[in-house]
Amino acid sequence: SQPCWSEYLMTRIEQNMVVNCTCPISECRAQPTTAFIYSIVSSEEIIAKYEKALLRRYVECCSNLTWCTNPQGCDQILLKDGLGYGAACSKCSWISCFNCNFPEAHYPASCSHMSHMTCAKCSHGFCWRCLKPWRPNHKDYYNCSAMVSKAAWQEKRFQDYNERCTFHHHAREFAMSLRNSISSIREMPKIRNLTFVLDACKVLEQARKVLAYSCVYSYYNQDTESMDIVEQQTESLELLTNAL
């Protein structure tokens, strides 16, 4: 009956199980069509949830589509093809990495560098791709066993780079907080234009981001001949950023 179908479909939608759900009769594998669901469910709120479920399923099925990875939340759908490195979300301006599971672009560090993550609070090491503990014998696509070995005999050096990286991330958060505060102040009457200060805060955010991921890059590439130049450029950027 229609009331039974309505209750059944509304429950499936509320439980986020409506996609590919079948007839409640156990021996029947028929799936309700979108037109049928529209004809049965009258609640606009439930229909809106159903349409969101359809959209999520569509994005998951398309290899060239993805959601914006902004951890603060963004419902923008991004097209991977043709974006290239450094393309920002048109809605929130977040820059995502489409080559690995790390939630933001991490230049100059490579994707293999970012697979080894460390909690800034408890120093637990884990793999970003599978969330398994990094030690003692984790293995994944990026041949991380070699990285683990390197970290084992360079523990002090690892901690130094990790602390520097964490510092720059915290400083970046401060710059973002400062920009938000200034944005609210500039709305007050009799306050002169503060656009130049907002621009400075944006530069600070970007500089701190580059410095944070430069720590990752430097840690894993210390033995290369070009690292002297990279370290000099990083040191120069850090001095200028601190001054700003």
mmCIF file of C-alpha atoms in Angstrom:
data_model
loop_
_atom_site.group_PDB
_atom_site.id
_atom_site.type_symbol
_atom_site.label_atom_id
_atom_site.label_comp_id
_atom_site.label_asym_id
_atom_site.label_seq_id
_atom_site.Cartn_x
_atom_site.Cartn_y
_atom_site.Cartn_z
ATOM 1 C CA SER A 1 0.000 0.000 0.000
ATOM 2 C CA GLN A 2 1.072 3.614 -0.450
ATOM 3 C CA PRO A 3 1.401 4.342 3.318
ATOM 4 C CA CYS A 4 3.687 1.303 3.713
ATOM 5 C CA TRP A 5 5.833 2.311 0.753
ATOM 6 C CA SER A 6 5.977 5.898 2.025
ATOM 7 C CA GLU A 7 7.199 4.837 5.471
ATOM 8 C CA TYR A 8 9.669 2.369 3.979
ATOM 9 C CA LEU A 9 11.190 4.891 1.551
ATOM 10 C CA MET A 10 11.321 7.704 4.103
ATOM 11 C CA THR A 11 13.164 5.417 6.512
ATOM 12 C CA ARG A 12 15.667 4.416 3.835
ATOM 13 C CA ILE A 13 16.245 8.049 2.897
ATOM 14 C CA GLU A 14 16.714 9.084 6.537
ATOM 15 C CA GLN A 15 19.225 6.240 6.990
ATOM 16 C CA ASN A 16 21.049 7.220 3.774
ATOM 17 C CA MET A 17 20.291 3.768 2.339
ATOM 18 C CA VAL A 18 17.886 4.704 -0.423
ATOM 19 C CA VAL A 19 20.334 4.364 -3.322
ATOM 20 C CA ASN A 20 20.042 0.819 -4.725
ATOM 21 C CA CYS A 21 17.414 -0.142 -2.139
ATOM 22 C CA THR A 22 15.063 -2.894 -3.305
ATOM 23 C CA CYS A 23 11.455 -3.891 -2.764
ATOM 24 C CA PRO A 24 10.854 -4.826 0.917
ATOM 25 C CA ILE A 25 9.522 -8.224 -0.161
ATOM 26 C CA SER A 26 12.537 -10.481 0.324
ATOM 27 C CA GLU A 27 12.245 -12.422 -2.943
ATOM 28 C CA CYS A 28 11.727 -9.278 -5.042
ATOM 29 C CA ARG A 29 14.857 -7.469 -6.263
ATOM 30 C CA ALA A 30 13.046 -4.628 -8.046
ATOM 31 C CA GLN A 31 14.334 -1.131 -7.274
ATOM 32 C CA PRO A 32 12.004 1.880 -6.895
ATOM 33 C CA THR A 33 12.567 4.467 -9.614
ATOM 34 C CA THR A 34 13.034 8.170 -8.981
ATOM 35 C CA ALA A 35 9.598 8.888 -10.464
ATOM 36 C CA PHE A 36 8.036 6.321 -8.131
ATOM 37 C CA ILE A 37 9.735 7.831 -5.083
ATOM 38 C CA TYR A 38 8.532 11.312 -6.059
ATOM 39 C CA SER A 39 4.988 10.003 -6.365
ATOM 40 C CA ILE A 40 5.086 8.296 -2.950
ATOM 41 C CA VAL A 41 7.060 10.680 -0.726
ATOM 42 C CA SER A 42 5.375 14.031 -0.194
ATOM 43 C CA SER A 43 7.735 15.638 2.343
ATOM 44 C CA GLU A 44 9.892 18.305 0.694
ATOM 45 C CA GLU A 45 12.535 17.847 3.384
ATOM 46 C CA ILE A 46 12.794 14.107 2.727
ATOM 47 C CA ILE A 47 12.868 14.650 -1.038
ATOM 48 C CA ALA A 48 15.723 17.136 -0.587
ATOM 49 C CA LYS A 49 17.694 14.465 1.325
ATOM 50 C CA TYR A 50 16.957 11.969 -1.432
ATOM 51 C CA GLU A 51 18.267 14.329 -4.100
ATOM 52 C CA LYS A 52 21.432 14.913 -2.067
ATOM 53 C CA ALA A 53 21.913 11.143 -1.856
ATOM 54 C CA LEU A 54 21.559 10.877 -5.639
ATOM 55 C CA LEU A 55 24.091 13.663 -6.118
ATOM 56 C CA ARG A 56 26.588 12.034 -3.757
ATOM 57 C CA ARG A 57 26.228 8.739 -5.607
ATOM 58 C CA TYR A 58 26.726 10.439 -8.970
ATOM 59 C CA VAL A 59 29.918 12.192 -7.829
ATOM 60 C CA GLU A 60 31.267 8.938 -6.356
ATOM 61 C CA CYS A 61 30.663 7.122 -9.638
ATOM 62 C CA CYS A 62 32.415 9.743 -11.802
ATOM 63 C CA SER A 63 36.191 9.362 -11.729
ATOM 64 C CA ASN A 64 36.709 12.943 -12.941
ATOM 65 C CA LEU A 65 34.496 14.518 -10.239
ATOM 66 C CA THR A 66 35.237 15.060 -6.573
ATOM 67 C CA TRP A 67 34.076 17.126 -3.632
ATOM 68 C CA CYS A 68 36.086 20.081 -2.399
ATOM 69 C CA THR A 69 38.312 18.823 0.430
ATOM 70 C CA ASN A 70 38.096 21.950 2.603
ATOM 71 C CA PRO A 71 38.031 20.595 6.198
ATOM 72 C CA GLN A 72 35.832 23.514 7.251
ATOM 73 C CA GLY A 73 33.124 22.155 4.955
ATOM 74 C CA CYS A 74 32.260 22.962 1.350
ATOM 75 C CA ASP A 75 29.630 21.369 -0.891
ATOM 76 C CA GLN A 76 31.264 22.405 -4.162
ATOM 77 C CA ILE A 77 31.817 19.692 -6.790
ATOM 78 C CA LEU A 78 35.133 19.984 -8.620
ATOM 79 C CA LEU A 79 36.093 18.692 -12.060
ATOM 80 C CA LYS A 80 39.546 17.102 -11.911
ATOM 81 C CA ASP A 81 40.209 17.207 -15.652
ATOM 82 C CA GLY A 82 42.051 20.325 -16.714
ATOM 83 C CA LEU A 83 42.380 21.794 -13.211
ATOM 84 C CA GLY A 84 46.115 21.350 -12.955
ATOM 85 C CA TYR A 85 48.169 22.184 -9.901
ATOM 86 C CA GLY A 86 47.162 25.212 -7.843
ATOM 87 C CA ALA A 87 43.554 25.508 -9.013
ATOM 88 C CA ALA A 88 41.304 26.742 -6.222
ATOM 89 C CA CYS A 89 37.684 25.947 -5.446
ATOM 90 C CA SER A 90 35.527 28.667 -6.998
ATOM 91 C CA LYS A 91 33.304 28.731 -3.904
ATOM 92 C CA CYS A 92 35.685 28.674 -0.908
ATOM 93 C CA SER A 93 39.116 29.149 -2.609
ATOM 94 C CA TRP A 94 40.494 25.978 -0.969
ATOM 95 C CA ILE A 95 43.267 24.342 -3.019
ATOM 96 C CA SER A 96 42.952 20.552 -3.126
ATOM 97 C CA CYS A 97 45.350 17.793 -4.131
ATOM 98 C CA PHE A 98 43.792 15.327 -6.574
ATOM 99 C CA ASN A 99 46.728 12.909 -6.668
ATOM 100 C CA CYS A 100 46.536 11.640 -3.073
ATOM 101 C CA ASN A 101 44.198 11.558 -0.086
ATOM 102 C CA PHE A 102 45.779 14.526 1.675
ATOM 103 C CA PRO A 103 43.063 17.210 1.928
ATOM 104 C CA GLU A 104 45.011 20.169 0.553
ATOM 105 C CA ALA A 105 47.674 20.993 -2.009
ATOM 106 C CA HIS A 106 51.050 20.531 -0.331
ATOM 107 C CA TYR A 107 53.713 22.009 -2.637
ATOM 108 C CA PRO A 108 56.693 21.650 -2.465
ATOM 109 C CA ALA A 109 56.237 18.307 -0.649
ATOM 110 C CA SER A 110 55.326 15.386 -2.914
ATOM 111 C CA CYS A 111 52.346 13.061 -2.427
ATOM 112 C CA SER A 112 54.654 10.279 -1.234
ATOM 113 C CA HIS A 113 55.977 12.597 1.461
ATOM 114 C CA MET A 114 52.463 13.336 2.660
ATOM 115 C CA SER A 115 51.508 9.682 3.087
ATOM 116 C CA HIS A 116 53.510 9.636 6.334
ATOM 117 C CA MET A 117 51.599 11.789 8.838
ATOM 118 C CA THR A 118 52.354 12.520 12.483
ATOM 119 C CA CYS A 119 49.877 13.754 15.079
ATOM 120 C CA ALA A 120 51.111 17.110 16.429
ATOM 121 C CA LYS A 121 49.608 16.338 19.865
ATOM 122 C CA CYS A 122 50.756 12.780 20.618
ATOM 123 C CA SER A 123 53.383 12.213 17.832
ATOM 124 C CA HIS A 124 51.641 9.028 16.636
ATOM 125 C CA GLY A 125 52.876 8.191 13.129
ATOM 126 C CA PHE A 126 50.405 6.794 10.619
ATOM 127 C CA CYS A 127 49.775 6.443 6.905
ATOM 128 C CA TRP A 128 47.299 8.937 5.483
ATOM 129 C CA ARG A 129 46.210 6.511 2.791
ATOM 130 C CA CYS A 130 45.141 3.604 5.032
ATOM 131 C CA LEU A 131 45.401 5.123 8.560
ATOM 132 C CA LYS A 132 47.494 2.159 9.779
ATOM 133 C CA PRO A 133 50.380 2.805 12.207
ATOM 134 C CA TRP A 134 53.544 3.767 10.344
ATOM 135 C CA ARG A 135 55.787 1.571 12.456
ATOM 136 C CA PRO A 136 57.214 -0.987 12.666
ATOM 137 C CA ASN A 137 56.464 -2.637 9.333
ATOM 138 C CA HIS A 138 53.885 -0.601 7.423
ATOM 139 C CA LYS A 139 53.916 -1.025 3.633
ATOM 140 C CA ASP A 140 51.941 0.788 0.971
ATOM 141 C CA TYR A 141 52.063 2.083 -2.585
ATOM 142 C CA TYR A 142 54.850 4.571 -1.861
ATOM 143 C CA ASN A 143 57.412 2.010 -0.586
ATOM 144 C CA CYS A 144 57.274 3.605 2.821
ATOM 145 C CA SER A 145 59.398 0.906 4.471
ATOM 146 C CA ALA A 146 62.440 2.832 3.228
ATOM 147 C CA MET A 147 61.086 6.032 4.751
ATOM 148 C CA VAL A 148 60.464 4.320 8.076
ATOM 149 C CA SER A 149 64.062 3.114 8.141
ATOM 150 C CA LYS A 150 65.288 6.616 7.448
ATOM 151 C CA ALA A 151 63.133 8.105 10.194
ATOM 152 C CA ALA A 152 64.329 5.472 12.670
ATOM 153 C CA TRP A 153 67.960 6.599 12.612
ATOM 154 C CA GLN A 154 67.140 10.268 12.207
ATOM 155 C CA GLU A 155 64.582 10.575 14.990
ATOM 156 C CA LYS A 156 65.961 13.837 16.363
ATOM 157 C CA ARG A 157 66.088 15.410 12.920
ATOM 158 C CA PHE A 158 62.546 14.222 12.246
ATOM 159 C CA GLN A 159 61.308 15.831 15.475
ATOM 160 C CA ASP A 160 63.008 19.128 14.565
ATOM 161 C CA TYR A 161 61.352 19.300 11.159
ATOM 162 C CA ASN A 162 58.039 18.175 12.635
ATOM 163 C CA GLU A 163 58.122 20.959 15.236
ATOM 164 C CA ARG A 164 58.935 23.541 12.569
ATOM 165 C CA CYS A 165 56.131 22.279 10.362
ATOM 166 C CA THR A 166 53.650 22.395 13.271
ATOM 167 C CA PHE A 167 54.765 25.933 14.156
ATOM 168 C CA HIS A 168 54.090 27.205 10.635
ATOM 169 C CA HIS A 169 50.655 25.557 10.591
ATOM 170 C CA HIS A 170 49.777 27.275 13.881
ATOM 171 C CA ALA A 171 51.106 30.582 12.552
ATOM 172 C CA ARG A 172 48.966 30.120 9.454
ATOM 173 C CA GLU A 173 45.896 29.628 11.675
ATOM 174 C CA PHE A 174 46.798 32.849 13.496
ATOM 175 C CA ALA A 175 46.981 34.744 10.199
ATOM 176 C CA MET A 176 43.557 33.388 9.214
ATOM 177 C CA SER A 177 42.108 34.413 12.592
ATOM 178 C CA LEU A 178 43.662 37.872 12.250
ATOM 179 C CA ARG A 179 42.174 38.291 8.770
ATOM 180 C CA ASN A 180 38.717 37.330 10.060
ATOM 181 C CA SER A 181 39.012 39.844 12.918
ATOM 182 C CA ILE A 182 40.053 42.626 10.567
ATOM 183 C CA SER A 183 37.215 41.752 8.207
ATOM 184 C CA SER A 184 34.717 42.347 11.011
ATOM 185 C CA ILE A 185 36.413 45.572 12.132
ATOM 186 C CA ARG A 186 36.335 47.127 8.668
ATOM 187 C CA GLU A 187 32.531 46.922 8.740
ATOM 188 C CA MET A 188 32.442 49.418 11.612
ATOM 189 C CA PRO A 189 31.737 53.084 10.800
ATOM 190 C CA LYS A 190 34.582 55.613 10.727
ATOM 191 C CA ILE A 191 37.185 52.919 10.115
ATOM 192 C CA ARG A 192 39.396 53.665 7.129
ATOM 193 C CA ASN A 193 40.017 51.163 4.385
ATOM 194 C CA LEU A 194 41.935 48.131 5.701
ATOM 195 C CA THR A 195 42.231 46.285 2.402
ATOM 196 C CA PHE A 196 46.027 46.432 2.486
ATOM 197 C CA VAL A 197 46.052 44.706 5.902
ATOM 198 C CA LEU A 198 43.733 41.985 4.632
ATOM 199 C CA ASP A 199 46.032 41.464 1.652
ATOM 200 C CA ALA A 200 48.994 41.160 4.017
ATOM 201 C CA CYS A 201 47.158 38.505 6.045
ATOM 202 C CA LYS A 202 46.466 36.522 2.878
ATOM 203 C CA VAL A 203 50.158 36.659 1.975
ATOM 204 C CA LEU A 204 51.000 35.472 5.497
ATOM 205 C CA GLU A 205 48.647 32.507 5.164
ATOM 206 C CA GLN A 206 50.165 31.442 1.852
ATOM 207 C CA ALA A 207 53.740 31.927 3.057
ATOM 208 C CA ARG A 208 53.146 29.886 6.220
ATOM 209 C CA LYS A 209 51.570 27.123 4.141
ATOM 210 C CA VAL A 210 54.598 26.951 1.824
ATOM 211 C CA LEU A 211 56.990 27.017 4.791
ATOM 212 C CA ALA A 212 55.118 24.181 6.523
ATOM 213 C CA TYR A 213 55.249 21.881 3.509
ATOM 214 C CA SER A 214 58.836 22.955 2.776
ATOM 215 C CA CYS A 215 59.738 21.276 6.073
ATOM 216 C CA VAL A 216 58.282 18.036 4.756
ATOM 217 C CA TYR A 217 60.091 18.449 1.443
ATOM 218 C CA SER A 218 63.428 19.227 3.125
ATOM 219 C CA TYR A 219 63.190 16.280 5.504
ATOM 220 C CA TYR A 220 62.804 13.705 2.738
ATOM 221 C CA ASN A 221 65.233 15.326 0.288
ATOM 222 C CA GLN A 222 68.131 16.269 2.544
ATOM 223 C CA ASP A 223 70.679 14.267 0.547
ATOM 224 C CA THR A 224 70.044 15.868 -2.837
ATOM 225 C CA GLU A 225 72.508 18.389 -4.271
ATOM 226 C CA SER A 226 69.866 21.069 -4.721
ATOM 227 C CA MET A 227 68.904 21.137 -1.036
ATOM 228 C CA ASP A 228 71.404 23.897 -0.158
ATOM 229 C CA ILE A 229 69.590 26.265 -2.494
ATOM 230 C CA VAL A 230 66.185 25.143 -1.236
ATOM 231 C CA GLU A 231 67.217 25.658 2.380
ATOM 232 C CA GLN A 232 68.571 29.130 1.581
ATOM 233 C CA GLN A 233 65.352 30.110 -0.164
ATOM 234 C CA THR A 234 63.275 28.686 2.694
ATOM 235 C CA GLU A 235 65.332 30.569 5.273
ATOM 236 C CA SER A 236 64.945 33.808 3.292
ATOM 237 C CA LEU A 237 61.168 33.292 2.994
ATOM 238 C CA GLU A 238 60.900 32.568 6.729
ATOM 239 C CA LEU A 239 62.812 35.732 7.658
ATOM 240 C CA LEU A 240 60.611 37.888 5.424
ATOM 241 C CA THR A 241 57.454 36.167 6.653
ATOM 242 C CA ASN A 242 58.408 36.713 10.295
ATOM 243 C CA ALA A 243 59.064 40.382 9.509
ATOM 244 C CA LEU A 244 55.653 40.724 7.857
#
